[in-house]
Amino acid sequence: MKPPFFQSKFDKVNLGCGGSKLSQWMNVDIQKRYCDLGEPVDLTKGIPFESGSFSHAFSSHFIEHVDYETTMLDFLIEVNRILKPKGSFWIITPDLKKACEAYIKDRCNELFKDRISRNWRYKKKINSPHLY
């Protein structure tokens, strides 16, 4: 990512935090109300911190929303870039094995349709471009 970069008073960053902000961590999200930077950050476009800014990065229930083919590798490269040498990255995701197998099987169409049928928040997204 190219400057401008933000400065953090913390040594740890919570990427794609949503409403799960962590105390004593720099919380970053696409929704302004959750982002400690005062403005939203689209993490699929880069992470706006200088290289080697953090000793720890954390991401919970975000990576499964990143497109595998177009942005996941770039996101992981960016996480590596902002980490200090020997820094750690902890990822929490719902059943990664299930998600990977679903992607290989039918690009997650069956998994996505199941999620829609069980969760009212996703019913409006039935015509999602993610369905192939």
PDB file of C-alpha atoms in Angstrom, residues 33-122:
ATOM      1  CA  ARG A  33     -18.085   3.553  13.628  1.00  0.00           C
ATOM      2  CA  TYR A  34     -15.829   0.585  14.431  1.00  0.00           C
ATOM      3  CA  CYS A  35     -12.568   1.932  13.052  1.00  0.00           C
ATOM      4  CA  ASP A  36     -10.180   3.675  15.459  1.00  0.00           C
ATOM      5  CA  LEU A  37      -8.706   5.687  12.586  1.00  0.00           C
ATOM      6  CA  GLY A  38     -11.715   7.985  12.287  1.00  0.00           C
ATOM      7  CA  GLU A  39     -12.424   6.846   8.753  1.00  0.00           C
ATOM      8  CA  PRO A  40     -13.328   3.517   7.160  1.00  0.00           C
ATOM      9  CA  VAL A  41     -10.607   1.281   5.740  1.00  0.00           C
ATOM     10  CA  ASP A  42     -11.184  -1.212   2.935  1.00  0.00           C
ATOM     11  CA  LEU A  43      -8.636  -3.870   3.862  1.00  0.00           C
ATOM     12  CA  THR A  44      -8.924  -5.462   0.423  1.00  0.00           C
ATOM     13  CA  LYS A  45      -7.203  -2.355  -0.991  1.00  0.00           C
ATOM     14  CA  GLY A  46      -4.279  -2.479   1.448  1.00  0.00           C
ATOM     15  CA  ILE A  47      -3.526  -1.867   5.112  1.00  0.00           C
ATOM     16  CA  PRO A  48      -2.676   1.803   5.803  1.00  0.00           C
ATOM     17  CA  PHE A  49       0.259   1.389   8.196  1.00  0.00           C
ATOM     18  CA  GLU A  50       3.988   1.478   7.648  1.00  0.00           C
ATOM     19  CA  SER A  51       5.886  -1.765   7.261  1.00  0.00           C
ATOM     20  CA  GLY A  52       6.840  -3.346  10.572  1.00  0.00           C
ATOM     21  CA  SER A  53       4.286  -1.392  12.622  1.00  0.00           C
ATOM     22  CA  PHE A  54       2.854  -4.261  14.704  1.00  0.00           C
ATOM     23  CA  SER A  55       4.082  -7.257  16.664  1.00  0.00           C
ATOM     24  CA  HIS A  56       0.650  -8.920  16.530  1.00  0.00           C
ATOM     25  CA  ALA A  57      -2.229  -8.912  14.050  1.00  0.00           C
ATOM     26  CA  PHE A  58      -5.624 -10.487  14.678  1.00  0.00           C
ATOM     27  CA  SER A  59      -8.605 -11.081  12.411  1.00  0.00           C
ATOM     28  CA  SER A  60     -11.828 -12.785  13.426  1.00  0.00           C
ATOM     29  CA  HIS A  61     -14.517 -13.710  10.916  1.00  0.00           C
ATOM     30  CA  PHE A  62     -13.152 -11.404   8.241  1.00  0.00           C
ATOM     31  CA  ILE A  63     -11.012 -13.486   5.909  1.00  0.00           C
ATOM     32  CA  GLU A  64     -13.937 -15.602   4.732  1.00  0.00           C
ATOM     33  CA  HIS A  65     -15.380 -12.408   3.184  1.00  0.00           C
ATOM     34  CA  VAL A  66     -12.235 -11.755   1.126  1.00  0.00           C
ATOM     35  CA  ASP A  67     -12.367 -13.077  -2.419  1.00  0.00           C
ATOM     36  CA  TYR A  68      -9.942 -15.965  -2.718  1.00  0.00           C
ATOM     37  CA  GLU A  69      -9.063 -15.418  -6.371  1.00  0.00           C
ATOM     38  CA  THR A  70      -8.623 -11.660  -6.441  1.00  0.00           C
ATOM     39  CA  THR A  71      -7.683 -10.302  -3.017  1.00  0.00           C
ATOM     40  CA  MET A  72      -6.855 -12.921  -0.375  1.00  0.00           C
ATOM     41  CA  LEU A  73      -3.174 -13.301  -1.257  1.00  0.00           C
ATOM     42  CA  ASP A  74      -2.730  -9.517  -1.430  1.00  0.00           C
ATOM     43  CA  PHE A  75      -4.387  -9.171   1.994  1.00  0.00           C
ATOM     44  CA  LEU A  76      -2.062 -11.789   3.529  1.00  0.00           C
ATOM     45  CA  ILE A  77       0.985 -10.119   1.937  1.00  0.00           C
ATOM     46  CA  GLU A  78      -0.129  -6.802   3.440  1.00  0.00           C
ATOM     47  CA  VAL A  79      -0.534  -8.378   6.891  1.00  0.00           C
ATOM     48  CA  ASN A  80       2.985  -9.772   6.610  1.00  0.00           C
ATOM     49  CA  ARG A  81       4.261  -6.356   5.535  1.00  0.00           C
ATOM     50  CA  ILE A  82       2.852  -4.495   8.571  1.00  0.00           C
ATOM     51  CA  LEU A  83       4.171  -7.104  11.024  1.00  0.00           C
ATOM     52  CA  LYS A  84       7.520  -6.724  12.742  1.00  0.00           C
ATOM     53  CA  PRO A  85      10.036  -9.523  12.193  1.00  0.00           C
ATOM     54  CA  LYS A  86       8.790 -12.646  14.010  1.00  0.00           C
ATOM     55  CA  GLY A  87       5.388 -10.987  14.438  1.00  0.00           C
ATOM     56  CA  SER A  88       2.311 -13.175  14.734  1.00  0.00           C
ATOM     57  CA  PHE A  89      -1.014 -13.255  12.874  1.00  0.00           C
ATOM     58  CA  TRP A  90      -3.964 -15.018  14.458  1.00  0.00           C
ATOM     59  CA  ILE A  91      -6.938 -15.770  12.189  1.00  0.00           C
ATOM     60  CA  ILE A  92     -10.314 -17.013  13.376  1.00  0.00           C
ATOM     61  CA  THR A  93     -12.703 -18.166  10.685  1.00  0.00           C
ATOM     62  CA  PRO A  94     -15.748 -20.413  10.655  1.00  0.00           C
ATOM     63  CA  ASP A  95     -14.724 -23.970   9.803  1.00  0.00           C
ATOM     64  CA  LEU A  96     -12.003 -23.197   7.266  1.00  0.00           C
ATOM     65  CA  LYS A  97     -11.898 -26.781   6.037  1.00  0.00           C
ATOM     66  CA  LYS A  98     -15.640 -26.705   5.293  1.00  0.00           C
ATOM     67  CA  ALA A  99     -15.304 -23.384   3.491  1.00  0.00           C
ATOM     68  CA  CYS A 100     -12.366 -24.600   1.372  1.00  0.00           C
ATOM     69  CA  GLU A 101     -14.148 -27.821   0.436  1.00  0.00           C
ATOM     70  CA  ALA A 102     -17.301 -25.861  -0.457  1.00  0.00           C
ATOM     71  CA  TYR A 103     -15.274 -23.540  -2.664  1.00  0.00           C
ATOM     72  CA  ILE A 104     -13.649 -26.441  -4.488  1.00  0.00           C
ATOM     73  CA  LYS A 105     -16.991 -28.221  -4.909  1.00  0.00           C
ATOM     74  CA  ASP A 106     -19.114 -25.417  -6.339  1.00  0.00           C
ATOM     75  CA  ARG A 107     -17.491 -22.065  -5.510  1.00  0.00           C
ATOM     76  CA  CYS A 108     -19.479 -21.989  -2.230  1.00  0.00           C
ATOM     77  CA  ASN A 109     -22.895 -21.739  -3.895  1.00  0.00           C
ATOM     78  CA  GLU A 110     -24.405 -24.505  -1.750  1.00  0.00           C
ATOM     79  CA  LEU A 111     -22.855 -23.136   1.437  1.00  0.00           C
ATOM     80  CA  PHE A 112     -24.044 -19.598   0.619  1.00  0.00           C
ATOM     81  CA  LYS A 113     -27.597 -20.745  -0.138  1.00  0.00           C
ATOM     82  CA  ASP A 114     -27.672 -22.665   3.153  1.00  0.00           C
ATOM     83  CA  ARG A 115     -26.532 -19.558   5.011  1.00  0.00           C
ATOM     84  CA  ILE A 116     -29.249 -17.478   3.373  1.00  0.00           C
ATOM     85  CA  SER A 117     -31.941 -20.002   4.294  1.00  0.00           C
ATOM     86  CA  ARG A 118     -30.888 -19.924   7.960  1.00  0.00           C
ATOM     87  CA  ASN A 119     -30.126 -16.254   8.451  1.00  0.00           C
ATOM     88  CA  TRP A 120     -32.580 -13.429   7.742  1.00  0.00           C
ATOM     89  CA  ARG A 121     -29.766 -10.874   7.307  1.00  0.00           C
ATOM     90  CA  TYR A 122     -28.669 -12.608   4.105  1.00  0.00           C
TER      91      TYR A 122
END
